[in-house]
GROMACS .gro file of C-alpha atoms in nm:
model
  227
    1MET     CA    1   4.810  12.472  -1.220
    2GLY     CA    2   4.575  12.400  -1.523
    3GLN     CA    3   4.266  12.408  -1.325
    4GLU     CA    4   4.228  12.779  -1.201
    5PRO     CA    5   4.290  13.106  -1.361
    6TYR     CA    6   4.636  13.273  -1.290
    7ALA     CA    7   4.888  13.509  -1.421
    8ILE     CA    8   5.263  13.512  -1.468
    9LEU     CA    9   5.450  13.836  -1.496
   10VAL     CA   10   5.793  13.980  -1.514
   11GLY     CA   11   5.927  14.194  -1.216
   12GLY     CA   12   6.239  14.372  -1.124
   13PRO     CA   13   6.503  14.579  -1.281
   14ALA     CA   14   6.598  14.556  -1.653
   15THR     CA   15   6.894  14.348  -1.552
   16GLY     CA   16   6.802  14.076  -1.314
   17SER     CA   17   6.441  14.055  -1.363
   18ASP     CA   18   6.246  13.742  -1.265
   19LEU     CA   19   5.918  13.562  -1.312
   20TYR     CA   20   5.640  13.562  -1.067
   21ALA     CA   21   5.297  13.388  -1.046
   22SER     CA   22   4.976  13.541  -0.906
   23GLY     CA   23   4.596  13.480  -0.919
   24PRO     CA   24   4.372  13.684  -1.098
   25GLY     CA   25   4.273  13.927  -0.824
   26GLY     CA   26   4.636  14.003  -0.713
   27GLU     CA   27   4.667  13.716  -0.478
   28PRO     CA   28   5.011  13.679  -0.307
   29VAL     CA   29   5.283  13.660  -0.557
   30VAL     CA   30   5.505  13.353  -0.571
   31PRO     CA   31   5.850  13.382  -0.739
   32LEU     CA   32   5.911  13.134  -1.011
   33THR     CA   33   6.271  13.199  -1.113
   34TYR     CA   34   6.572  13.292  -0.907
   35SER     CA   35   6.856  13.334  -1.173
   36ALA     CA   36   7.092  13.614  -1.175
   37VAL     CA   37   7.014  13.702  -1.545
   38SER     CA   38   6.691  13.845  -1.666
   39GLU     CA   39   6.383  13.642  -1.766
   40LEU     CA   40   6.162  13.804  -2.015
   41ALA     CA   41   5.842  13.776  -2.215
   42PRO     CA   42   5.668  13.477  -2.066
   43ALA     CA   43   5.382  13.310  -2.245
   44LEU     CA   44   5.171  13.036  -2.072
   45ALA     CA   45   5.093  12.716  -2.240
   46PRO     CA   46   4.758  12.627  -2.354
   47ASP     CA   47   4.705  12.369  -2.073
   48GLY     CA   48   4.831  12.606  -1.801
   49ASP     CA   49   5.095  12.360  -1.690
   50GLY     CA   50   5.399  12.519  -1.849
   51VAL     CA   51   5.537  12.860  -1.940
   52ALA     CA   52   5.789  12.969  -2.205
   53PHE     CA   53   6.013  13.264  -2.164
   54LEU     CA   54   6.333  13.438  -2.287
   55ARG     CA   55   6.652  13.449  -2.071
   56ALA     CA   56   6.909  13.736  -2.107
   57LEU     CA   57   7.259  13.700  -2.219
   58SER     CA   58   7.446  13.808  -1.905
   59LEU     CA   59   7.441  13.974  -1.556
   60VAL     CA   60   7.486  14.306  -1.730
   61ASP     CA   61   7.297  14.253  -2.052
   62SER     CA   62   6.918  14.220  -2.069
   63THR     CA   63   6.915  14.151  -2.436
   64PRO     CA   64   6.720  13.805  -2.488
   65ALA     CA   65   6.971  13.529  -2.583
   66THR     CA   66   6.795  13.200  -2.521
   67VAL     CA   67   6.444  13.027  -2.511
   68TRP     CA   68   6.340  12.820  -2.233
   69VAL     CA   69   6.027  12.631  -2.111
   70MET     CA   70   5.952  12.546  -1.754
   71ASP     CA   71   5.715  12.252  -1.641
   72LEU     CA   72   5.519  12.452  -1.362
   73ARG     CA   73   5.431  12.117  -1.184
   74SER     CA   74   5.788  12.004  -1.125
   75GLY     CA   75   5.996  12.323  -1.175
   76TYR     CA   76   6.198  12.145  -1.446
   77GLU     CA   77   6.355  12.393  -1.713
   78ARG     CA   78   6.469  12.303  -2.084
   79GLU     CA   79   6.627  12.529  -2.315
   80ILE     CA   80   6.486  12.536  -2.682
   81VAL     CA   81   6.781  12.540  -2.921
   82LEU     CA   82   6.738  12.761  -3.212
   83PRO     CA   83   6.941  12.720  -3.545
   84LYS     CA   84   7.239  12.956  -3.541
   85ARG     CA   85   7.086  13.149  -3.830
   86ALA     CA   86   6.790  13.230  -3.611
   87GLY     CA   87   6.951  13.539  -3.447
   88ILE     CA   88   6.823  13.714  -3.134
   89PRO     CA   89   6.479  13.575  -3.009
   90ALA     CA   90   6.208  13.833  -2.962
   91ALA     CA   91   5.889  13.652  -2.858
   92VAL     CA   92   5.730  13.329  -2.783
   93GLY     CA   93   5.385  13.201  -2.812
   94TRP     CA   94   5.180  12.877  -2.819
   95SER     CA   95   4.978  12.702  -3.077
   96GLY     CA   96   4.652  12.525  -2.969
   97ASP     CA   97   4.824  12.183  -3.028
   98GLY     CA   98   5.100  12.264  -2.756
   99SER     CA   99   5.367  12.341  -3.004
  100LEU     CA  100   5.589  12.657  -2.938
  101VAL     CA  101   5.630  12.941  -3.179
  102ILE     CA  102   5.934  13.163  -3.152
  103ARG     CA  103   5.990  13.493  -3.344
  104SER     CA  104   6.350  13.587  -3.382
  105ALA     CA  105   6.557  13.816  -3.590
  106GLY     CA  106   6.576  13.541  -3.847
  107GLY     CA  107   6.188  13.476  -3.888
  108LEU     CA  108   5.951  13.232  -3.709
  109TYR     CA  109   6.060  12.897  -3.561
  110ARG     CA  110   5.859  12.614  -3.403
  111ALA     CA  111   5.915  12.336  -3.142
  112GLU     CA  112   5.671  12.065  -3.181
  113THR     CA  113   5.720  11.887  -2.834
  114PRO     CA  114   5.917  12.164  -2.642
  115PHE     CA  115   5.900  11.981  -2.308
  116GLN     CA  116   6.033  11.652  -2.464
  117GLY     CA  117   6.269  11.778  -2.723
  118GLY     CA  118   6.467  12.093  -2.720
  119ARG     CA  119   6.510  12.198  -3.069
  120ALA     CA  120   6.316  12.435  -3.292
  121ALA     CA  121   6.295  12.444  -3.678
  122PRO     CA  122   6.202  12.714  -3.926
  123VAL     CA  123   5.802  12.749  -3.983
  124PRO     CA  124   5.725  12.654  -4.349
  125VAL     CA  125   5.578  12.923  -4.566
  126GLY     CA  126   5.234  12.773  -4.567
  127ARG     CA  127   5.213  12.775  -4.180
  128ARG     CA  128   5.335  13.123  -4.111
  129ALA     CA  129   5.003  13.287  -4.088
  130ALA     CA  130   4.906  13.030  -3.811
  131ALA     CA  131   5.227  13.082  -3.642
  132ASP     CA  132   5.202  13.458  -3.647
  133SER     CA  133   4.859  13.409  -3.481
  134ALA     CA  134   5.012  13.207  -3.196
  135LEU     CA  135   5.208  13.527  -3.093
  136ALA     CA  136   4.918  13.767  -3.131
  137VAL     CA  137   4.684  13.904  -2.849
  138LEU     CA  138   4.363  13.749  -2.987
  139LEU     CA  139   4.032  13.864  -2.846
  140GLY     CA  140   3.688  13.688  -2.813
  141ASP     CA  141   3.586  13.337  -2.843
  142PRO     CA  142   3.532  13.280  -3.131
  143VAL     CA  143   3.823  13.523  -3.216
  144PHE     CA  144   3.707  13.841  -3.387
  145ALA     CA  145   3.998  14.073  -3.353
  146ARG     CA  146   4.358  14.105  -3.241
  147VAL     CA  147   4.543  14.390  -3.044
  148VAL     CA  148   4.796  14.585  -3.242
  149PRO     CA  149   5.015  14.883  -3.158
  150CYS     CA  150   4.887  15.214  -3.313
  151ASP     CA  151   4.993  15.600  -3.300
  152GLY     CA  152   5.343  15.532  -3.339
  153GLY     CA  153   5.339  15.274  -3.056
  154THR     CA  154   5.190  15.480  -2.795
  155ALA     CA  155   4.841  15.338  -2.821
  156LEU     CA  156   4.670  15.029  -2.878
  157CYS     CA  157   4.416  14.940  -3.139
  158THR     CA  158   4.196  14.628  -3.246
  159GLU     CA  159   4.235  14.485  -3.596
  160GLY     CA  160   3.944  14.286  -3.722
  161ARG     CA  161   3.961  13.995  -3.953
  162ASN     CA  162   3.918  14.229  -4.260
  163GLY     CA  163   4.212  14.437  -4.152
  164ALA     CA  164   4.018  14.726  -4.021
  165THR     CA  165   4.153  14.896  -3.720
  166ALA     CA  166   3.967  15.062  -3.428
  167PRO     CA  167   4.115  15.258  -3.114
  168LEU     CA  168   4.128  15.057  -2.800
  169VAL     CA  169   4.324  15.269  -2.554
  170SER     CA  170   4.578  15.545  -2.554
  171ASP     CA  171   4.899  15.550  -2.373
  172ALA     CA  172   4.906  15.172  -2.294
  173HIS     CA  173   5.136  14.896  -2.349
  174GLY     CA  174   5.187  14.511  -2.282
  175PRO     CA  175   4.839  14.396  -2.387
  176VAL     CA  176   4.735  14.036  -2.300
  177ARG     CA  177   4.419  13.845  -2.365
  178TRP     CA  178   4.243  13.804  -2.016
  179GLY     CA  179   4.028  13.500  -2.059
  180ARG     CA  180   3.751  13.475  -2.328
  181ASP     CA  181   3.575  13.807  -2.246
  182SER     CA  182   3.829  14.050  -2.154
  183VAL     CA  183   4.169  14.217  -2.231
  184ALA     CA  184   4.434  14.371  -2.012
  185PHE     CA  185   4.713  14.634  -2.062
  186PHE     CA  186   4.952  14.830  -1.871
  187ARG     CA  187   4.896  15.210  -1.827
  188GLY     CA  188   5.227  15.305  -1.668
  189SER     CA  189   5.296  15.037  -1.403
  190ALA     CA  190   4.924  14.968  -1.339
  191LEU     CA  191   4.735  14.671  -1.512
  192GLU     CA  192   4.391  14.761  -1.634
  193ILE     CA  193   4.143  14.483  -1.713
  194ARG     CA  194   3.866  14.582  -1.962
  195PRO     CA  195   3.574  14.351  -2.055
  196LEU     CA  196   3.511  14.313  -2.429
  197GLY     CA  197   3.130  14.359  -2.369
  198PRO     CA  198   2.931  14.555  -2.113
  199GLY     CA  199   3.108  14.640  -1.793
  200ARG     CA  200   3.360  14.862  -1.624
  201PRO     CA  201   3.734  14.824  -1.638
  202ARG     CA  202   3.898  14.754  -1.316
  203ALA     CA  203   4.266  14.795  -1.188
  204LEU     CA  204   4.453  14.486  -1.069
  205GLU     CA  205   4.677  14.564  -0.763
  206TRP     CA  206   4.908  14.295  -0.654
  207ARG     CA  207   4.896  14.237  -0.277
  208GLU     CA  208   5.296  14.228  -0.265
  209ARG     CA  209   5.477  14.500  -0.417
  210ILE     CA  210   5.648  14.406  -0.721
  211ARG     CA  211   5.920  14.630  -0.872
  212HIS     CA  212   5.834  14.744  -1.223
  213PRO     CA  213   5.561  14.486  -1.312
  214ARG     CA  214   5.535  14.414  -1.685
  215ALA     CA  215   5.486  14.156  -1.957
  216VAL     CA  216   5.190  13.969  -1.807
  217THR     CA  217   5.056  13.622  -1.958
  218PHE     CA  218   4.723  13.485  -1.834
  219PHE     CA  219   4.576  13.144  -1.822
  220SER     CA  220   4.192  13.073  -1.787
  221PRO     CA  221   4.021  12.747  -1.829
  222PRO     CA  222   3.913  12.602  -2.073
  223ALA     CA  223   4.260  12.589  -2.224
  224GLN     CA  224   4.210  12.793  -2.544
  225PHE     CA  225   4.409  13.085  -2.658
  226THR     CA  226   4.547  13.172  -2.310
  227ARG     CA  227   4.825  13.406  -2.415
   0.00000   0.00000   0.00000
């Protein structure tokens, strides 16, 4: 962990999904979680040694209810406690300093040291733009754009720093930054990796069958913007 590129993804049914780890070429898949409730929306930490994710409410309800972090070296898990007014969590992401950002129904929240302390606090107004970027799929190094949904959510576009958008791909979902020079997204249940510059896209096929693969997060050294 933290030295080689790898991915974490969600697999399994809507109720009872788990997290799996795999290399960038579809190497044998390793289960990371075994709980009866669903794990959702993973986001790898900037150093590649930890992952944040959402955990569902119950065995029969896949609605996200809690936020967790896992130390991938030890397997230790810790719940990140949100204020009661935060509401249902929707997404997690990481700032470059290793703090965890959470988007919930009640707004944006931040846990400064998620692996040492388990509470999150509201993001101050002046830091909300930076927190929002921590949850975005950023492209390039240096970053020149982000991926946003378009055409009513059935397609993906890029949005530049000036706010201008351009089509990226139709009929796709689940975009993820794939290192400094590529972007990946799902077309159906297949993950397509597309270079930002010259080159041809490729399809990633996992060597072990995963039921309904989705919600991929990717780490690639050096540890920068690895969501």
